[in-house]
Short mmCIF file of C-alpha atoms and ligand atoms in Angstrom, two decimals:
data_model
loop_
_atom_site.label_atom_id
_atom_site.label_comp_id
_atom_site.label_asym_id
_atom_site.label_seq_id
_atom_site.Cartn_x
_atom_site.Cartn_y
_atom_site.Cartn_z
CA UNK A 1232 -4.79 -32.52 59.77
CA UNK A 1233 -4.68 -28.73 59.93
CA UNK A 1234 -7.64 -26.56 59.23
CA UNK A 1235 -5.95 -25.13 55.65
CA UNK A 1236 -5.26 -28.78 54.54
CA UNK A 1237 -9.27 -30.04 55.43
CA UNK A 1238 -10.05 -26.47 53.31
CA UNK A 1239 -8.61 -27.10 50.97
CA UNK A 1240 -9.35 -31.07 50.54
CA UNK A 1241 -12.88 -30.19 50.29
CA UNK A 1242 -12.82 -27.22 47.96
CA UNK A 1243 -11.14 -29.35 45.32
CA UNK A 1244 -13.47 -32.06 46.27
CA UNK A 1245 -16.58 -29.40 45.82
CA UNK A 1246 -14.38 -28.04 42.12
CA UNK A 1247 -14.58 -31.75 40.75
CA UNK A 1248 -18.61 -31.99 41.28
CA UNK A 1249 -19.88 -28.55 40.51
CA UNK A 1250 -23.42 -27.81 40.65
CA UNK A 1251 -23.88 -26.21 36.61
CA UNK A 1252 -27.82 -26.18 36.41
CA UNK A 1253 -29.12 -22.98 35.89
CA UNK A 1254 -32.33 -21.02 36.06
CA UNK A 1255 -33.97 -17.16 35.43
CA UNK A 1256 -35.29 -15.76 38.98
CA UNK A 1257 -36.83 -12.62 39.00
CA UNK A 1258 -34.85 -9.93 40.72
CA UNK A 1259 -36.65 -10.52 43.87
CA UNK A 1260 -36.44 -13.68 43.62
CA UNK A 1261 -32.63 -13.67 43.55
CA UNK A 1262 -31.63 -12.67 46.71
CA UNK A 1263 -29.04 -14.91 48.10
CA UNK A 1264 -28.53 -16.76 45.13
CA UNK A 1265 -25.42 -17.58 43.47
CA UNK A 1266 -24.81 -15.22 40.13
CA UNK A 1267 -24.56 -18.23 37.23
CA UNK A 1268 -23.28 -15.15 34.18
CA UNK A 1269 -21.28 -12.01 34.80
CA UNK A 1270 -23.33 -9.13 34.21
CA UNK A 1271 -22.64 -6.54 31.83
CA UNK A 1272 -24.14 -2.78 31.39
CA UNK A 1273 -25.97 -2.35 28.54
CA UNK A 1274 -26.41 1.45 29.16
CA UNK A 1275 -24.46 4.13 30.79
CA UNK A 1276 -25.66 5.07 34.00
CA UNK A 1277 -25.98 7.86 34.59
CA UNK A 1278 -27.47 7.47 31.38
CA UNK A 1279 -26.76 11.44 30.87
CA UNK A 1280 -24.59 14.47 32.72
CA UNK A 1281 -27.17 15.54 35.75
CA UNK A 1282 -27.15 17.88 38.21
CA UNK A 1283 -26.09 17.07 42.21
CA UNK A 1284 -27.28 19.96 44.01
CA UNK A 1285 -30.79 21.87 43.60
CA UNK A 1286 -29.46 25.21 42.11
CA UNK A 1287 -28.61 26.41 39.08
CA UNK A 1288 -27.11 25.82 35.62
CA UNK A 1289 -24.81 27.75 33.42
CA UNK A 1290 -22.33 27.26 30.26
CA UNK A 1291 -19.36 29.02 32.84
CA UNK A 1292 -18.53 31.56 30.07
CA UNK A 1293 -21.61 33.55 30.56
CA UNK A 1294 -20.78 34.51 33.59
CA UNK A 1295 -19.09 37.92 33.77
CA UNK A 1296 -20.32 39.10 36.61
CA UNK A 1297 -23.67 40.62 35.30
CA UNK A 1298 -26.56 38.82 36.66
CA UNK A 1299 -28.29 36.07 34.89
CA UNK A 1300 -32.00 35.57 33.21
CA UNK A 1301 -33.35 32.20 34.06
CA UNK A 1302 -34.72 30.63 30.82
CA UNK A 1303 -35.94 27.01 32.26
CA UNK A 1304 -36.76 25.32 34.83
CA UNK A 1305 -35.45 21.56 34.33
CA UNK A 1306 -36.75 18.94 37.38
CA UNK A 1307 -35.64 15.19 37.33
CA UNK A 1308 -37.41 13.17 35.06
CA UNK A 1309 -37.56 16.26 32.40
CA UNK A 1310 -36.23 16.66 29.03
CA UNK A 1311 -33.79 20.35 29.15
CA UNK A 1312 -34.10 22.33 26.31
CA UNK A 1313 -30.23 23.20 25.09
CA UNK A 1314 -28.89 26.30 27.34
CA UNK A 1315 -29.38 29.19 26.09
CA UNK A 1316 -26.63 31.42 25.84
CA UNK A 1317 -25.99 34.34 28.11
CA UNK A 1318 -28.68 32.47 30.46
CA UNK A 1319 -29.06 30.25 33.33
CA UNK A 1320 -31.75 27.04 34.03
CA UNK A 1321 -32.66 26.63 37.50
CA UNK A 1322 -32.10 22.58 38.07
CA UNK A 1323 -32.57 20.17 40.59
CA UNK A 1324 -31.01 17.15 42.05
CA UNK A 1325 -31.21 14.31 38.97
CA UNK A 1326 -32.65 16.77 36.72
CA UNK A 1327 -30.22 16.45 33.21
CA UNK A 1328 -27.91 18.93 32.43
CA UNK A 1329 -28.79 20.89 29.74
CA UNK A 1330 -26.76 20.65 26.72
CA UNK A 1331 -24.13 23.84 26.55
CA UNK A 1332 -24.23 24.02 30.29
CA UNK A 1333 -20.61 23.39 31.85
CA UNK A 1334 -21.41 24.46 35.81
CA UNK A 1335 -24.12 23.70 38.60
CA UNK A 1336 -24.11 26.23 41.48
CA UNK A 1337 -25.65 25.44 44.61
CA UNK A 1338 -29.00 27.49 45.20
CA UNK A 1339 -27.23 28.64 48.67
CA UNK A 1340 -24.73 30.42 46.98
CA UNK A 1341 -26.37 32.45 44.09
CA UNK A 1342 -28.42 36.06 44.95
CA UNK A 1343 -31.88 36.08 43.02
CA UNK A 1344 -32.00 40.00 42.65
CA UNK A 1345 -35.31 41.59 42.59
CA UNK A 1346 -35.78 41.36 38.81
CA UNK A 1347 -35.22 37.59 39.66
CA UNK A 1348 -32.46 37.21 37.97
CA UNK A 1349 -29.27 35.49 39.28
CA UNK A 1350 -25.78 36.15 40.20
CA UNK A 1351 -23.17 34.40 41.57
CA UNK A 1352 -21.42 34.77 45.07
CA UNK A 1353 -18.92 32.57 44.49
CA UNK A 1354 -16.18 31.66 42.02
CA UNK A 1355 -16.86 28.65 39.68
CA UNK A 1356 -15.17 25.65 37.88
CA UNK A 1357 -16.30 23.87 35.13
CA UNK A 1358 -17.88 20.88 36.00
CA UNK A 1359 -18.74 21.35 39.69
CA UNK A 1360 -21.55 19.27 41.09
CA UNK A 1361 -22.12 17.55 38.11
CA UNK A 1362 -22.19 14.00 37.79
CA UNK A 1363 -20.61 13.08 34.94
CA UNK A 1364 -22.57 10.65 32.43
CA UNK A 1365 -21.81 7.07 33.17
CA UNK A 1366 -19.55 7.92 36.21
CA UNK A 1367 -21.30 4.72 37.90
CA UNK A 1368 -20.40 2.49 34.94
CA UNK A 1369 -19.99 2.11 30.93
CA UNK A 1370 -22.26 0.18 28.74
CA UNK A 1371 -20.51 -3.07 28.04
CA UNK A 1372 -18.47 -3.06 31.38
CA UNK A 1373 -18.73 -6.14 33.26
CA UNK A 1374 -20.53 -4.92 37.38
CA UNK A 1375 -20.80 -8.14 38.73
CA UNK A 1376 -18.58 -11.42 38.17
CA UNK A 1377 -20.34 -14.87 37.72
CA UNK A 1378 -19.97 -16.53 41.23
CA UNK A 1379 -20.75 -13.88 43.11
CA UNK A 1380 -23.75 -14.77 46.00
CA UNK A 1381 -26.76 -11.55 45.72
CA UNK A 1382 -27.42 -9.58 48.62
CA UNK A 1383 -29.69 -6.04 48.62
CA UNK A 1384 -26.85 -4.57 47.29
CA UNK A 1385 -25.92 -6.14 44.12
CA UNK A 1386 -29.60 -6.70 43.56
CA UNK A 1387 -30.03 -2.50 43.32
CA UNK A 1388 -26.97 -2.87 41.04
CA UNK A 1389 -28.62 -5.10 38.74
CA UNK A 1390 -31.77 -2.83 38.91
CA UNK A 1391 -30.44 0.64 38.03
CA UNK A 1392 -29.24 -1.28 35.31
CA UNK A 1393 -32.52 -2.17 34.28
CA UNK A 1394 -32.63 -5.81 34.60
CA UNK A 1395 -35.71 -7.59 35.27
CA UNK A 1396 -34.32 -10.93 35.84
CA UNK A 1397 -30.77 -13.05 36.53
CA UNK A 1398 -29.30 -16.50 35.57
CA UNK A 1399 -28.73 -17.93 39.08
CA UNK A 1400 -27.44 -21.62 39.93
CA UNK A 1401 -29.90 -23.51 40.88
CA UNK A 1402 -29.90 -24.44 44.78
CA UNK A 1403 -28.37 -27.35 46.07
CA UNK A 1404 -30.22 -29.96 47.64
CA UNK A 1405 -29.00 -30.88 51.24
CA UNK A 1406 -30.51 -33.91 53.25
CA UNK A 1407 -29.42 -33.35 56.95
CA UNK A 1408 -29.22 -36.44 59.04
CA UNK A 1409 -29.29 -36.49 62.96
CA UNK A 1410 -27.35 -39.74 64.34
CA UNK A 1411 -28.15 -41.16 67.78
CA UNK A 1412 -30.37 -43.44 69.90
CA UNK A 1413 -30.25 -40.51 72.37
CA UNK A 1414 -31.31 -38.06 70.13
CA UNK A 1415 -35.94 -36.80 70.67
CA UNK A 1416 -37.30 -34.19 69.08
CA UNK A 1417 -38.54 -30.78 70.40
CA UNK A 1418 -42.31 -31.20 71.59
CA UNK A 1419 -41.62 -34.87 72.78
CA UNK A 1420 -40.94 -36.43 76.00
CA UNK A 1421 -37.69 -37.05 76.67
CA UNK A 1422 -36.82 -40.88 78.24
CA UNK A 1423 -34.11 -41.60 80.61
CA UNK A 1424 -30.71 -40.84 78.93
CA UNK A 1425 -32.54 -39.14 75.92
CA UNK A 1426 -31.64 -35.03 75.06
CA UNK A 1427 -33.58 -32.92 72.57
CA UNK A 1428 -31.96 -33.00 69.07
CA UNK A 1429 -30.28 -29.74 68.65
CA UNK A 1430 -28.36 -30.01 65.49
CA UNK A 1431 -30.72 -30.49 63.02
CA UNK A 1432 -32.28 -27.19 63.80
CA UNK A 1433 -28.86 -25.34 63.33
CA UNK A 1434 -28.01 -26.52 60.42
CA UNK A 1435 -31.63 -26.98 58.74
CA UNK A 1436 -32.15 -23.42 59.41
CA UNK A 1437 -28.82 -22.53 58.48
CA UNK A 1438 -28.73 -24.20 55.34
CA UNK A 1439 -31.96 -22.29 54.36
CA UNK A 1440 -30.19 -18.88 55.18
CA UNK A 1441 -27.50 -20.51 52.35
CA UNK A 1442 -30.30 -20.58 50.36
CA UNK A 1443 -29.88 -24.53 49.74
CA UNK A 1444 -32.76 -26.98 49.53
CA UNK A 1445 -33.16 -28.55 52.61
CA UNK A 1446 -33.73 -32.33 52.78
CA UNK A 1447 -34.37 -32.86 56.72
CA UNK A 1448 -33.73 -36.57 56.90
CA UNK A 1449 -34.84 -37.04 60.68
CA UNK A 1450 -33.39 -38.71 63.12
CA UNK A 1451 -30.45 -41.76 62.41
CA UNK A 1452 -30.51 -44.65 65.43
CA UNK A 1453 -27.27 -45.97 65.83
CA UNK A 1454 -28.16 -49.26 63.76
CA UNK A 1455 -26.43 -50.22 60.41
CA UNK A 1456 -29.54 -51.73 58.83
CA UNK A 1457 -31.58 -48.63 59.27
CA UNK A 1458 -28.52 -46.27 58.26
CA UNK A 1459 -28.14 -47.71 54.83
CA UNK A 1460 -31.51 -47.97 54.15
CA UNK A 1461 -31.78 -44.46 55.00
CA UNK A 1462 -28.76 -43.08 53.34
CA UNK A 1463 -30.40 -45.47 50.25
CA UNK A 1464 -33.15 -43.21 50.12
CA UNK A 1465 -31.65 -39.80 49.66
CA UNK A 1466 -30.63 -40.59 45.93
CA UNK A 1467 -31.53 -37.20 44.88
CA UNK A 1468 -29.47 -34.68 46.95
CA UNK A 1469 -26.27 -32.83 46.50
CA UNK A 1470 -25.16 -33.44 49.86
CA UNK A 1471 -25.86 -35.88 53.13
CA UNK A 1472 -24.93 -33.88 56.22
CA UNK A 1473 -24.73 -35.91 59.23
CA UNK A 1474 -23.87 -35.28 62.54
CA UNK A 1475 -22.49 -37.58 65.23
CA UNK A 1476 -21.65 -41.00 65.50
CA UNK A 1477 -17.86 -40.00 64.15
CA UNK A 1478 -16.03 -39.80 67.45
CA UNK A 1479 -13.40 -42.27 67.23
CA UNK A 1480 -14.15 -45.67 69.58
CA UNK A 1481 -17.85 -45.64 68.90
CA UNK A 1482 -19.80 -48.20 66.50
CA UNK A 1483 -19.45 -46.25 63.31
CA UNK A 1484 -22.46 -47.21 61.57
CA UNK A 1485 -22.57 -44.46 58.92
CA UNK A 1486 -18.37 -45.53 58.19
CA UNK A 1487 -19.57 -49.20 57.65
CA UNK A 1488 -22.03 -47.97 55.11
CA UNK A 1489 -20.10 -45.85 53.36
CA UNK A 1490 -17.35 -48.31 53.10
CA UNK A 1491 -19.47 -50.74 51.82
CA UNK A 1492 -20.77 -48.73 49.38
CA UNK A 1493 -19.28 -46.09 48.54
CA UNK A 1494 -15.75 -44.56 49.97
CA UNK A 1495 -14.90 -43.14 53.21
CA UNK A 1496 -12.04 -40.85 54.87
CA UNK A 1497 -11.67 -40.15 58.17
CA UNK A 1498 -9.95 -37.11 59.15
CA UNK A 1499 -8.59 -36.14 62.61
CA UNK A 1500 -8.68 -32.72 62.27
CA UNK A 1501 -6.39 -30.10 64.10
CA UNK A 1502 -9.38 -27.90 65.13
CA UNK A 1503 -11.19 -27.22 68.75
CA UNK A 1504 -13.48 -28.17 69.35
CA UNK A 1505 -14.95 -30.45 66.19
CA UNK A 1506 -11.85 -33.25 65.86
CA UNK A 1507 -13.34 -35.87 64.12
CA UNK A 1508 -14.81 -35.26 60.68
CA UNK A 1509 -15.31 -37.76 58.03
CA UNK A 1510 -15.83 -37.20 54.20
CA UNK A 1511 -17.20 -39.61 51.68
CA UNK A 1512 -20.10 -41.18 48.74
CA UNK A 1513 -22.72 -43.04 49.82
CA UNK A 1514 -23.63 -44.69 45.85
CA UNK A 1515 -21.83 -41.45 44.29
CA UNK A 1516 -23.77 -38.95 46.82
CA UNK A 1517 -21.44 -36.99 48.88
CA UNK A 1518 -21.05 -37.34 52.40
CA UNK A 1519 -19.59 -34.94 55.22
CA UNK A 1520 -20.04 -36.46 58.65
CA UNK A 1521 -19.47 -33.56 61.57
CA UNK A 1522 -19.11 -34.50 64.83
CA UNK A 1523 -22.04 -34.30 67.19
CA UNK A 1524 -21.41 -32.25 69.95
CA UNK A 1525 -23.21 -28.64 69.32
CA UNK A 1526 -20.19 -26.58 69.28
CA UNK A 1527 -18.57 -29.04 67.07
CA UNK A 1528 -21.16 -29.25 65.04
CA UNK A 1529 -21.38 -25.43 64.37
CA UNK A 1530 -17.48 -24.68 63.91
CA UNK A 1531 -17.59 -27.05 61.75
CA UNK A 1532 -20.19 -26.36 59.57
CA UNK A 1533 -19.26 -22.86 59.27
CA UNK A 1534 -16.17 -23.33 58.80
CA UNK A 1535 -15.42 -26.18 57.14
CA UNK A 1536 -18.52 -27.39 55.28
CA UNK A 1537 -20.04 -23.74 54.10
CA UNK A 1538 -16.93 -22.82 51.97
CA UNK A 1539 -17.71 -26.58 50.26
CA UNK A 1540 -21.70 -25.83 49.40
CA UNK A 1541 -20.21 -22.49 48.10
CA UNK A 1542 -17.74 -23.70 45.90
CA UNK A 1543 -19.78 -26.17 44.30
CA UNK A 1544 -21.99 -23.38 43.09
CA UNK A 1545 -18.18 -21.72 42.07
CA UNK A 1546 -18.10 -19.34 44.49
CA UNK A 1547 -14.76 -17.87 44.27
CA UNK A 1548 -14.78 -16.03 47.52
CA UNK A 1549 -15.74 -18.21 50.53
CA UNK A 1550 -13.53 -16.93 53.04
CA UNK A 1551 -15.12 -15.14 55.67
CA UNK A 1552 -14.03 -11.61 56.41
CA UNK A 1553 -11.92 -11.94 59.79
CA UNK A 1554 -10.25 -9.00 61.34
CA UNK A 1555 -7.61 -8.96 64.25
CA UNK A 1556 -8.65 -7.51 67.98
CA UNK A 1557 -7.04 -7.62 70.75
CA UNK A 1558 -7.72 -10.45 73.15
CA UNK A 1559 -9.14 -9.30 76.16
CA UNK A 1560 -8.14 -12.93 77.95
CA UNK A 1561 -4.98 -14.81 78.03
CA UNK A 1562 -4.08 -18.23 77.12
CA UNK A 1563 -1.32 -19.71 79.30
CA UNK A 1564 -1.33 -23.04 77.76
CA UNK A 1565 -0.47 -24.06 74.29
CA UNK A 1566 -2.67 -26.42 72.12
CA UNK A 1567 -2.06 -28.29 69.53
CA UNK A 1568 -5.23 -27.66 67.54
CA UNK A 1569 -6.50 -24.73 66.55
CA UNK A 1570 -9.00 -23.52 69.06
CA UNK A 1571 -12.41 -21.71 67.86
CA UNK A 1572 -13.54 -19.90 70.79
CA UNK A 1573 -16.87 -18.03 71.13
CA UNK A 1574 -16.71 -14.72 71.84
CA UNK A 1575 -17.79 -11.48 71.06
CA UNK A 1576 -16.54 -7.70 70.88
CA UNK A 1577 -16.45 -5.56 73.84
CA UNK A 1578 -14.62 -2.34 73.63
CA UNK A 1579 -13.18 -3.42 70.38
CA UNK A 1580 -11.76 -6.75 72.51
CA UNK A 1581 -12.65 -10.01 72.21
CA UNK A 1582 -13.89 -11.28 75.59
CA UNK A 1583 -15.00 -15.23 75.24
CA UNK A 1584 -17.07 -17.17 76.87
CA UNK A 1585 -16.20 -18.50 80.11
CA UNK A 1586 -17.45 -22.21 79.38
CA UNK A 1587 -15.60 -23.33 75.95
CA UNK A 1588 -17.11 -27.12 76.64
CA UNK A 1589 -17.67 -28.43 72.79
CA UNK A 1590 -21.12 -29.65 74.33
CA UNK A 1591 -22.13 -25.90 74.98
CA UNK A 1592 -24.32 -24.36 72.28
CA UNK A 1593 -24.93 -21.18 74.84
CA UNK A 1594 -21.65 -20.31 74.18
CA UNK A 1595 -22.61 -19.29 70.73
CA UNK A 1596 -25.64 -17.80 71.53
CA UNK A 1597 -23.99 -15.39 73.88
CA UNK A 1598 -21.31 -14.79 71.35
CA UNK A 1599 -20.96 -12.55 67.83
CA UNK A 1600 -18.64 -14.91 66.12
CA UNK A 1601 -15.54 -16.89 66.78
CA UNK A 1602 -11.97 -15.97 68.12
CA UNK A 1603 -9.31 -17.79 66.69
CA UNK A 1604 -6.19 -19.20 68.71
CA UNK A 1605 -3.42 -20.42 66.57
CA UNK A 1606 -2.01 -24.06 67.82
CA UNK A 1607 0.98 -24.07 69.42
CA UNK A 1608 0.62 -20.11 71.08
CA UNK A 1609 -0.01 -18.27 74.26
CA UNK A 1610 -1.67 -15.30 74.63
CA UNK A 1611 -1.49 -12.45 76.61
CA UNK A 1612 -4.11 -10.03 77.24
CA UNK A 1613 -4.09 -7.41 74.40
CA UNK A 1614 -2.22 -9.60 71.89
CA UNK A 1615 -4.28 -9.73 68.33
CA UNK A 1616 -6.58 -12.73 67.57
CA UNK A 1617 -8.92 -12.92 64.82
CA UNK A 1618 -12.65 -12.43 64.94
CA UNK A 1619 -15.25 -13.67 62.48
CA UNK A 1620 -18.49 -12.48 62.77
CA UNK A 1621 -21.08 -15.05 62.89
CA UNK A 1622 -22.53 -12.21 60.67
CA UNK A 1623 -20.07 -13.53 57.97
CA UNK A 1624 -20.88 -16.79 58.36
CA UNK A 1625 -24.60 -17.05 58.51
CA UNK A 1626 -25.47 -15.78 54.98
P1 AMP B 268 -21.25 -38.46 68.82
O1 AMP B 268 -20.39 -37.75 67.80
O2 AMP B 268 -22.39 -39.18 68.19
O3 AMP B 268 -20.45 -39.29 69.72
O4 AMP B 268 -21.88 -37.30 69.68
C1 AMP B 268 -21.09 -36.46 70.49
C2 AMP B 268 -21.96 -35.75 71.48
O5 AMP B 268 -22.85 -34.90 70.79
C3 AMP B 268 -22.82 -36.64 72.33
O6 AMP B 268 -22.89 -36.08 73.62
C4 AMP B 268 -24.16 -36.59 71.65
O7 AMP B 268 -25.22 -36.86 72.51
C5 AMP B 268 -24.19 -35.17 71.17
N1 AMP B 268 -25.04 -35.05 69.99
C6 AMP B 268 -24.93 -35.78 68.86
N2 AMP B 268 -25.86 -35.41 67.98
C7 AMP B 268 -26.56 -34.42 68.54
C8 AMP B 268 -27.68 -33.63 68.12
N3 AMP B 268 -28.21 -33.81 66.91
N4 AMP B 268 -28.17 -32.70 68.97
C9 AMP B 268 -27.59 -32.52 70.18
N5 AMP B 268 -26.56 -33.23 70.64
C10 AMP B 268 -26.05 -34.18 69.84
MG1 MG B 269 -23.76 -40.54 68.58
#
């Protein structure tokens, strides 16, 4: 199955059970949260004409050459009394425009003569270095679209408008489940044949970074009784996430549950590494089982199962921004899946890492995000591939 058909499988899967519930956060509480309501200006901002430059203001007619009087001083956060004609107000960055005035001069090009009064080097234009009220945005203009996940920057956005609080989605709950006998956690011995239990970390803390509710189901042994009494217990959750025990051959214990209560696909997927991926319920729950290897298990996940736990909050955008670079490798033999590759950006090349192994999680640590190489090409050194940014992926 190619990568656009798994896409788009699960997005219409995560469109026909939405996560709806909604609640108020406080501004700082929203970061990273999913925008439930567009928002709309209630003001104008600027709420008023204002100056740009510390200098000085003047209705442009006045000028005729003849210095100026200065009748006010206006600094932001004051009230201007209307300009005074024949005049000019000294002003400052912010400060409102006083009504009648047309012009702000910068205070490096005006002469203050003796008599401190002003004239002006330059020639002028109406409106120069002034911002024009509610050149930012309108009251009653929509800023930001419902669906849209809150970073710093839409958060200031929401605050210059004067908003206290936002209607976010509420998170969704994700139990992650580790499957394997062979699997110990950090701070343990390890016995013969046993490895430390990466996976869990990288997705636990990577589903907190998504800002989802993490369930951290524990360790899965490779035994049905235990797996359905397990998967039995996480009634509550939007999502089981699993990894291992999908790789085709082995006893499927998770498949046999799901099957037997609940419904189960299996999908070979057209991707490297990460092949095997399965989809299903577990008593209505959702299920996506990734495959176990590290690698796998993050290519996967970030791009396969991320774009799902977006949707369902109706993200519209859950593509990651990828750009094209020039390889700085080549790739003499053609596969037929697409390959993920970790690499990162030297000298605006991509430059990957020289152990690709789907059991190597170094290869992502050394890396900035992922080079893609389509199926089916060859590359050769300074032909474009497309980088995403782990950057992109881990918010
Ligand atoms: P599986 O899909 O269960 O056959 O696992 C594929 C490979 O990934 C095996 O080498 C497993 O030992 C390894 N693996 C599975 N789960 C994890 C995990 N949570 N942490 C680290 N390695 C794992
Ligand atoms: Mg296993």
């Amino acid at each position: 199955m190619p990568v656009e058909e798994a896409l788009a499988r699960l997005i219409a899967l995560a469109e026909a059970s939405p996560i709806l519930e909604r609640e108020v956060v406080k501004l700082a509480d929203a970061d990273g949260r999913v925008l439930a309501d567009a928002l709309v200006s209630t003001l104008d901002l600027p709420p008023w004409p204002n100056s740009a430059m510390d200098g000085y203001a003047l209705r442009l007619a006045d000028w005729t050459g003849e210095p100026l009087v200065v009748s006010q001083r206006i600094f932001a956060g004051q009230a201007p009394a209307p300009m005074q004609s024949g005049t000019c107000a000294r002003i400052f960055t912010g400060a409102p425009l006083p009504a009648g005035a047309d012009c702000v001069e910068m205070q490096e090009n005006v002469e203050v003569q003796a008599d401190q009064r002003v004239s002006f080097r330059q020639s002028l234009r109406v409106g120069q270095n002034i911002r024009a009220q509610g050149q930012e945005t309108r009251a009653g203009e929509q800023v930001l679209a419902a669906g849209m996940v809150l970073g710093p920057i839409e958060l200031g956005l929401a605050a210059s408008l004067g908003c206290a609080e936002l209607t976010v989605l509420r998170r969704p709950r994700v139990a992650v489940l580790s499957t394997g006998d062979e699997l110990v956690e950090p701070g343990l011995a390890l016995g013969p044949g046993q490895i430390y239990n990466s996976n869990r970390r990288v997705l636990c803390s990577w589903l907190a970074r998504l800002e989802c509710e993490v369930v951290d189901a524990g360790i899965l042994p490779d035994d049905l009784e235990k797996t359905r009494q397990r998967l039995g217990e996480l009634k509550d959750v939007d999502l089981i996430l699993s990894t291992g025990g999908v790789s085709v051959g082995e006893a499927d214990f998770l498949g046999v549950a799901l099957r037997e209560e609940g419904d189960l696909s299996l999908w070979k997927l057209a991707i490297k590494p990460g092949k095997p991926l399965t989809f299903g319920h577990f008593r209505g729950v959702p299920v996506i089982g990734l495959p176990g290897n590290p690698a796998s298990t993050l290519v996967t996940f970030a791009l396969l199962t991320r774009p799902y736990l977006l949707r369902r909050l109706g993200v519209a955008d859950v593509a990651p921004l990828q750009f094209a670079v020039p390889a700085a490798f080549s790739w003499t033999k053609p596969g037929n899946r697409r390959e993920y590759l970790r690499g990162r950006l030297e000298q605006g090349r991509a430059v990957i890492y020289p152990n690709q192994s789907s059991g190597v999680l170094r290869s992502a640590a050394w890396a900035d995000g992922l080079v893609e190489v389509l199926e089916g090409r060859t590359l050769a050194e300074g032909d474009p591939v497309n980088f995403i940014p782990f950057s992109e992926l881990l918010g």
